[in-house]
Amino acid sequence: MNAPLSSAELDHALVRALQDGLPLVARPYHAVAERLAVPAELVLARVRAMLARGAIRRIGAVPNHYRLGWVANGMSVWDVDDDAVDALGAQVGALSIVSHCYRRPRRLPAWPYNLFAMVHGHDRAEVEAKVAEIARVLGPAARAHDVLYSTRILKKTGLRFGAAA
């Protein structure tokens, strides 16, 4: 019989088990627990503890928007006053049409944009309509903007532990 895992060992095993996604079953944490040969309640407690201390920042769905028919993906970039970017970003980020929104540093003189908002559509016309909606929200606070369209799919992953971590 194997000795019980320490909390640190179990946390590493959990991260390795979860890093490629939750099992697509009705009770995914129970399936992970079964795979690791530990009680489901312990898995849930360790995941909650890692979330609370920031070792795991979030657990969320990452849909493949291309498979869902959202093939036009545009990162709208905006030049807004630095003193207002946080408040404006909160307004833009709250729009249901925006999948993610964040502040980035300018790279003057070539790159004046400091507010980024990603939108998805079935075609570029749909993306442009959504960007126009963002422009209405920003109003005259938006001095300039552009849209950068995705040209290929990039694999989105977080930190990965190897088998011997």
Coordinates of N, CA and C in Angstrom, one line a residue:
M1 N 0.8 -1.2 0.0 CA 0.0 0.0 0.0 C 0.9 1.2 0.0
N2 N 0.5 2.2 -0.8 CA 1.3 3.5 -0.9 C 1.0 4.4 0.3
A3 N 2.0 5.1 0.7 CA 1.8 6.1 1.8 C 0.9 7.2 1.3
P4 N 0.1 7.9 2.1 CA -0.7 9.0 1.7 C 0.1 10.1 1.2
L5 N -0.4 10.8 0.2 CA 0.3 12.0 -0.3 C 0.2 13.2 0.7
S6 N 1.3 13.9 0.7 CA 1.3 15.2 1.5 C 0.4 16.2 0.7
S7 N 0.0 17.3 1.4 CA -0.8 18.3 0.7 C -0.1 18.8 -0.5
A8 N 1.2 19.1 -0.4 CA 1.9 19.6 -1.6 C 2.0 18.6 -2.7
E9 N 2.2 17.3 -2.4 CA 2.2 16.3 -3.4 C 0.8 16.2 -4.1
L10 N -0.2 16.2 -3.2 CA -1.6 16.1 -3.8 C -1.9 17.3 -4.7
D11 N -1.5 18.5 -4.2 CA -1.7 19.7 -5.0 C -1.0 19.6 -6.4
H12 N 0.2 19.1 -6.4 CA 0.9 18.9 -7.7 C 0.2 17.9 -8.6
A13 N -0.3 16.8 -7.9 CA -1.0 15.8 -8.7 C -2.3 16.3 -9.2
L14 N -3.0 17.2 -8.4 CA -4.2 17.8 -8.9 C -4.0 18.7 -10.1
V15 N -3.0 19.5 -10.0 CA -2.7 20.5 -11.1 C -2.4 19.7 -12.3
R16 N -1.6 18.6 -12.2 CA -1.3 17.8 -13.4 C -2.6 17.2 -13.9
A17 N -3.4 16.7 -13.1 CA -4.7 16.1 -13.5 C -5.7 17.1 -14.1
L18 N -5.6 18.3 -13.7 CA -6.6 19.3 -14.2 C -6.1 20.2 -15.3
Q19 N -4.8 20.2 -15.6 CA -4.2 21.2 -16.5 C -4.7 21.0 -17.9
D20 N -5.1 19.9 -18.3 CA -5.7 19.7 -19.7 C -7.2 19.7 -19.7
G21 N -7.8 20.1 -18.6 CA -9.2 20.3 -18.6 C -9.9 19.2 -17.7
L22 N -11.1 19.6 -17.2 CA -11.9 18.7 -16.4 C -12.5 17.6 -17.3
P23 N -12.6 16.4 -16.7 CA -13.3 15.4 -17.5 C -14.7 15.8 -17.8
L24 N -15.2 15.4 -19.0 CA -16.5 15.8 -19.4 C -17.5 14.8 -18.9
V25 N -17.7 14.8 -17.6 CA -18.7 13.9 -16.9 C -19.5 14.7 -16.0
A26 N -20.6 14.1 -15.5 CA -21.5 14.8 -14.6 C -20.8 15.3 -13.3
R27 N -19.8 14.6 -12.8 CA -19.1 14.9 -11.5 C -17.6 14.9 -11.8
P28 N -17.1 15.9 -12.4 CA -15.7 15.9 -12.9 C -14.7 15.7 -11.7
Y29 N -14.9 16.4 -10.6 CA -14.0 16.3 -9.5 C -14.0 15.0 -8.8
H30 N -15.1 14.3 -8.9 CA -15.2 12.9 -8.4 C -14.4 12.0 -9.3
A31 N -14.4 12.2 -10.6 CA -13.6 11.4 -11.5 C -12.2 11.6 -11.3
V32 N -11.7 12.9 -11.1 CA -10.3 13.2 -10.8 C -9.9 12.5 -9.5
A33 N -10.8 12.6 -8.5 CA -10.5 11.9 -7.2 C -10.3 10.4 -7.4
E34 N -11.2 9.8 -8.2 CA -11.1 8.4 -8.4 C -9.7 8.0 -9.1
R35 N -9.4 8.9 -10.1 CA -8.1 8.7 -10.8 C -6.9 8.8 -9.9
L36 N -7.0 9.7 -8.9 CA -5.9 9.9 -7.9 C -6.0 9.0 -6.7
A37 N -7.1 8.3 -6.6 CA -7.3 7.4 -5.5 C -7.4 8.1 -4.1
V38 N -8.1 9.2 -4.1 CA -8.3 10.0 -2.9 C -9.8 10.4 -2.9
P39 N -10.3 10.7 -1.7 CA -11.7 11.1 -1.6 C -12.1 12.3 -2.4
A40 N -13.2 12.4 -2.9 CA -13.7 13.5 -3.7 C -13.7 14.8 -2.8
E41 N -14.1 14.7 -1.6 CA -14.1 15.8 -0.7 C -12.7 16.4 -0.5
L42 N -11.7 15.6 -0.5 CA -10.3 16.0 -0.4 C -9.9 16.8 -1.6
V43 N -10.3 16.3 -2.8 CA -10.0 17.0 -4.1 C -10.6 18.4 -4.0
L44 N -11.9 18.4 -3.7 CA -12.6 19.7 -3.6 C -12.0 20.6 -2.6
A45 N -11.6 20.1 -1.5 CA -11.0 21.0 -0.4 C -9.6 21.5 -0.9
R46 N -8.8 20.7 -1.6 CA -7.5 21.1 -2.0 C -7.6 22.1 -3.2
V47 N -8.6 21.9 -4.1 CA -8.8 22.9 -5.2 C -9.3 24.2 -4.6
R48 N -10.2 24.2 -3.6 CA -10.6 25.5 -3.0 C -9.5 26.2 -2.3
A49 N -8.6 25.4 -1.6 CA -7.4 26.0 -0.9 C -6.5 26.6 -1.9
M50 N -6.2 25.9 -3.1 CA -5.3 26.5 -4.1 C -5.9 27.8 -4.7
L51 N -7.2 27.8 -4.9 CA -7.9 29.0 -5.4 C -7.8 30.1 -4.4
A52 N -8.0 29.8 -3.1 CA -8.0 30.8 -2.1 C -6.6 31.5 -1.9
R53 N -5.5 30.7 -2.1 CA -4.2 31.3 -1.9 C -3.6 31.7 -3.2
G54 N -4.3 31.6 -4.3 CA -3.8 32.1 -5.6 C -3.0 31.1 -6.4
A55 N -2.8 29.9 -5.9 CA -2.0 28.9 -6.6 C -2.7 28.5 -7.9
I56 N -4.0 28.5 -7.9 CA -4.8 28.4 -9.1 C -5.6 29.7 -9.2
R57 N -5.5 30.4 -10.3 CA -6.1 31.7 -10.4 C -7.6 31.6 -10.7
R58 N -7.9 30.6 -11.6 CA -9.3 30.5 -12.0 C -9.5 29.1 -12.7
I59 N -10.7 28.7 -12.6 CA -11.1 27.5 -13.4 C -12.3 27.9 -14.2
G60 N -12.2 27.8 -15.5 CA -13.3 28.2 -16.4 C -13.3 27.5 -17.7
A61 N -14.3 27.6 -18.4 CA -14.5 27.0 -19.7 C -13.7 27.8 -20.8
V62 N -13.0 27.1 -21.7 CA -12.3 27.8 -22.8 C -12.9 27.2 -24.1
P63 N -14.0 27.7 -24.6 CA -14.6 27.2 -25.8 C -13.7 27.4 -27.0
N64 N -13.8 26.5 -28.0 CA -13.2 26.7 -29.3 C -14.2 27.5 -30.1
H65 N -14.0 28.8 -30.1 CA -14.9 29.7 -30.8 C -15.0 29.4 -32.3
Y66 N -13.9 28.9 -32.9 CA -13.9 28.6 -34.3 C -14.9 27.5 -34.6
R67 N -14.9 26.4 -33.8 CA -15.9 25.3 -33.9 C -17.3 25.8 -33.7
L68 N -17.5 26.9 -32.9 CA -18.8 27.4 -32.7 C -19.3 28.3 -33.8
G69 N -18.5 28.5 -34.8 CA -18.8 29.4 -35.9 C -18.4 30.8 -35.8
W70 N -17.7 31.2 -34.8 CA -17.2 32.5 -34.6 C -15.8 32.6 -35.2
V71 N -15.7 32.8 -36.5 CA -14.5 32.8 -37.2 C -13.8 34.1 -37.4
A72 N -14.5 35.2 -37.2 CA -14.0 36.5 -37.3 C -13.7 37.0 -35.8
N73 N -12.4 37.2 -35.5 CA -12.1 37.6 -34.2 C -11.2 38.8 -34.2
G74 N -11.7 39.9 -33.6 CA -11.0 41.1 -33.7 C -10.6 41.7 -32.3
M75 N -9.4 42.0 -32.2 CA -8.9 42.7 -31.0 C -9.0 44.2 -31.3
S76 N -10.0 44.9 -30.7 CA -10.2 46.3 -30.9 C -9.2 47.0 -29.9
V77 N -8.5 48.0 -30.5 CA -7.5 48.7 -29.7 C -7.9 50.2 -29.7
W78 N -7.8 50.8 -28.5 CA -8.3 52.1 -28.3 C -7.3 53.0 -27.7
D79 N -7.2 54.3 -28.1 CA -6.4 55.3 -27.5 C -7.3 56.2 -26.7
V80 N -7.3 56.0 -25.3 CA -8.1 56.8 -24.4 C -7.1 57.4 -23.4
D81 N -7.6 58.4 -22.7 CA -6.8 59.1 -21.7 C -6.4 58.2 -20.6
D82 N -5.1 58.2 -20.2 CA -4.6 57.3 -19.2 C -5.4 57.4 -17.9
D83 N -5.8 58.7 -17.6 CA -6.5 58.9 -16.3 C -7.9 58.3 -16.3
A84 N -8.5 58.0 -17.5 CA -9.8 57.5 -17.6 C -9.9 56.0 -18.1
V85 N -8.7 55.4 -18.4 CA -8.7 54.1 -19.0 C -9.3 53.0 -18.1
D86 N -9.1 53.1 -16.8 CA -9.6 52.1 -15.9 C -11.1 52.1 -15.8
A87 N -11.7 53.3 -15.7 CA -13.2 53.4 -15.7 C -13.8 53.1 -17.0
L88 N -13.2 53.5 -18.1 CA -13.7 53.2 -19.4 C -13.5 51.7 -19.7
G89 N -12.4 51.1 -19.3 CA -12.2 49.7 -19.5 C -13.3 48.9 -18.7
A90 N -13.6 49.3 -17.6 CA -14.7 48.6 -16.8 C -16.0 48.7 -17.6
Q91 N -16.3 49.8 -18.2 CA -17.6 49.9 -19.0 C -17.5 49.0 -20.2
V92 N -16.4 49.0 -20.9 CA -16.3 48.2 -22.1 C -16.3 46.7 -21.7
G93 N -15.5 46.4 -20.7 CA -15.5 45.0 -20.3 C -16.8 44.4 -19.8
A94 N -17.7 45.3 -19.4 CA -19.0 44.8 -18.9 C -20.0 44.5 -20.1
L95 N -19.6 44.9 -21.3 CA -20.4 44.7 -22.5 C -20.5 43.2 -22.8
S96 N -21.7 42.7 -23.0 CA -21.8 41.2 -23.3 C -21.1 40.8 -24.6
I97 N -20.8 41.8 -25.5 CA -20.1 41.5 -26.8 C -18.6 41.4 -26.6
V98 N -18.1 41.7 -25.5 CA -16.6 41.7 -25.2 C -16.2 40.5 -24.5
S99 N -15.4 39.7 -25.0 CA -14.9 38.5 -24.3 C -13.9 38.7 -23.3
H100 N -13.0 39.7 -23.6 CA -12.0 40.1 -22.6 C -11.5 41.5 -22.9
C101 N -11.2 42.2 -21.9 CA -10.8 43.6 -22.0 C -9.7 43.9 -21.0
Y102 N -8.7 44.6 -21.4 CA -7.6 44.9 -20.5 C -6.8 46.2 -21.0
R103 N -6.0 46.7 -20.0 CA -5.2 47.8 -20.3 C -3.8 47.3 -20.6
R104 N -3.2 48.0 -21.6 CA -1.8 47.7 -22.0 C -1.0 49.0 -22.1
P105 N 0.3 48.9 -21.9 CA 1.1 50.2 -22.1 C 1.2 50.6 -23.6
R106 N 1.2 51.9 -23.7 CA 1.5 52.4 -25.1 C 2.9 52.2 -25.5
R107 N 3.2 52.2 -26.8 CA 4.6 52.1 -27.3 C 4.7 53.2 -28.3
L108 N 4.8 54.4 -27.7 CA 4.9 55.6 -28.6 C 6.3 55.7 -29.3
P109 N 6.3 56.2 -30.5 CA 5.2 56.9 -31.2 C 4.4 56.0 -32.1
A110 N 4.8 54.7 -32.3 CA 4.2 53.8 -33.2 C 2.8 53.3 -32.7
W111 N 2.7 53.1 -31.4 CA 1.5 52.4 -30.8 C 0.9 53.2 -29.8
P112 N -0.2 54.0 -30.1 CA -0.8 54.9 -29.1 C -1.9 54.2 -28.3
Y113 N -2.2 52.9 -28.5 CA -3.3 52.3 -27.9 C -3.0 51.8 -26.5
N114 N -4.0 52.0 -25.6 CA -3.8 51.5 -24.2 C -5.0 50.7 -23.7
L115 N -6.1 50.6 -24.4 CA -7.2 49.8 -24.0 C -7.5 48.8 -25.1
F116 N -7.7 47.5 -24.7 CA -7.9 46.4 -25.6 C -9.2 45.7 -25.3
A117 N -10.0 45.4 -26.3 CA -11.2 44.7 -26.1 C -11.4 43.7 -27.2
M118 N -11.5 42.4 -26.9 CA -11.7 41.4 -27.9 C -13.2 41.1 -28.2
V119 N -13.5 41.1 -29.5 CA -14.9 40.7 -29.9 C -14.8 39.6 -30.9
H120 N -15.8 38.8 -31.0 CA -15.9 37.7 -31.9 C -17.2 37.8 -32.8
G121 N -17.1 37.4 -34.0 CA -18.3 37.4 -34.9 C -18.2 36.3 -35.9
H122 N -19.4 36.1 -36.6 CA -19.4 35.1 -37.6 C -18.7 35.6 -38.9
D123 N -18.6 36.9 -39.0 CA -17.8 37.5 -40.1 C -17.3 38.9 -39.6
R124 N -16.5 39.5 -40.5 CA -15.9 40.8 -40.1 C -17.0 41.9 -40.0
A125 N -18.0 41.8 -40.7 CA -19.1 42.8 -40.6 C -19.7 42.8 -39.2
E126 N -19.9 41.6 -38.7 CA -20.4 41.5 -37.3 C -19.4 42.1 -36.3
V127 N -18.1 41.8 -36.5 CA -17.1 42.3 -35.6 C -17.1 43.9 -35.7
E128 N -17.2 44.4 -36.9 CA -17.2 45.9 -37.0 C -18.4 46.5 -36.4
A129 N -19.6 45.8 -36.4 CA -20.7 46.3 -35.7 C -20.5 46.4 -34.2
K130 N -19.9 45.3 -33.7 CA -19.6 45.3 -32.3 C -18.6 46.4 -31.9
V131 N -17.6 46.6 -32.7 CA -16.6 47.6 -32.5 C -17.3 49.0 -32.5
A132 N -18.3 49.2 -33.4 CA -19.0 50.5 -33.4 C -19.8 50.7 -32.1
E133 N -20.3 49.6 -31.5 CA -21.0 49.7 -30.2 C -20.0 50.1 -29.1
I134 N -18.8 49.5 -29.1 CA -17.8 50.0 -28.2 C -17.5 51.5 -28.4
A135 N -17.4 51.9 -29.6 CA -17.1 53.3 -29.9 C -18.2 54.2 -29.4
R136 N -19.5 53.7 -29.4 CA -20.6 54.5 -28.9 C -20.4 54.6 -27.3
V137 N -20.0 53.6 -26.7 CA -19.8 53.6 -25.2 C -18.6 54.6 -24.9
L138 N -17.6 54.5 -25.6 CA -16.4 55.4 -25.3 C -16.6 56.8 -25.8
G139 N -17.4 57.0 -26.8 CA -17.7 58.4 -27.3 C -16.5 59.1 -27.6
P140 N -16.4 60.4 -27.2 CA -15.3 61.3 -27.6 C -14.0 60.9 -26.8
A141 N -14.2 60.1 -25.7 CA -13.0 59.6 -25.0 C -12.0 58.8 -25.9
A142 N -12.6 58.2 -26.9 CA -11.7 57.4 -27.8 C -11.1 58.3 -28.9
R143 N -9.9 58.6 -28.8 CA -9.2 59.5 -29.7 C -8.9 58.8 -31.0
A144 N -8.6 57.5 -31.0 CA -8.3 56.7 -32.1 C -8.6 55.2 -31.8
H145 N -8.8 54.4 -32.8 CA -8.9 53.0 -32.6 C -8.5 52.2 -33.9
D146 N -8.4 50.9 -33.7 CA -8.1 50.0 -34.8 C -8.6 48.6 -34.4
V147 N -8.7 47.7 -35.4 CA -9.1 46.4 -35.1 C -8.0 45.5 -35.7
L148 N -7.5 44.6 -34.9 CA -6.5 43.6 -35.3 C -7.2 42.2 -35.4
Y149 N -7.3 41.7 -36.6 CA -8.0 40.4 -36.8 C -7.0 39.2 -36.6
S150 N -7.5 38.2 -36.0 CA -6.8 36.9 -35.9 C -6.5 36.3 -37.3
T151 N -5.3 35.8 -37.5 CA -5.0 35.2 -38.8 C -4.8 33.7 -38.6
R152 N -4.6 33.2 -37.4 CA -4.4 31.8 -37.1 C -4.8 31.6 -35.7
I153 N -5.0 30.3 -35.4 CA -5.4 29.9 -34.0 C -4.1 29.6 -33.3
L154 N -4.1 30.2 -32.1 CA -2.9 30.0 -31.2 C -3.4 29.1 -30.1
K155 N -2.6 28.1 -29.7 CA -3.0 27.2 -28.6 C -3.0 28.0 -27.3
K156 N -4.1 28.0 -26.6 CA -4.1 28.8 -25.3 C -4.0 27.8 -24.2
T157 N -2.9 27.9 -23.4 CA -2.7 27.1 -22.3 C -2.1 27.9 -21.2
G158 N -2.2 27.4 -20.0 CA -1.5 28.0 -18.9 C -0.3 27.2 -18.6
L159 N 0.3 27.5 -17.4 CA 1.5 26.7 -16.9 C 1.2 25.2 -17.0
R160 N 2.1 24.5 -17.4 CA 2.0 23.0 -17.5 C 3.1 22.4 -16.6
F161 N 2.7 21.5 -15.8 CA 3.7 20.7 -15.0 C 4.0 19.4 -15.8
G162 N 5.2 19.0 -15.8 CA 5.5 17.7 -16.4 C 5.2 16.6 -15.5
A163 N 5.3 15.4 -15.9 CA 4.9 14.2 -15.1 C 5.7 14.1 -13.8
A164 N 7.0 14.6 -13.8 CA 7.8 14.5 -12.6 C 7.8 15.7 -11.7
A165 N 6.9 16.6 -11.9 CA 6.9 17.9 -11.2 C 6.7 17.7 -9.7

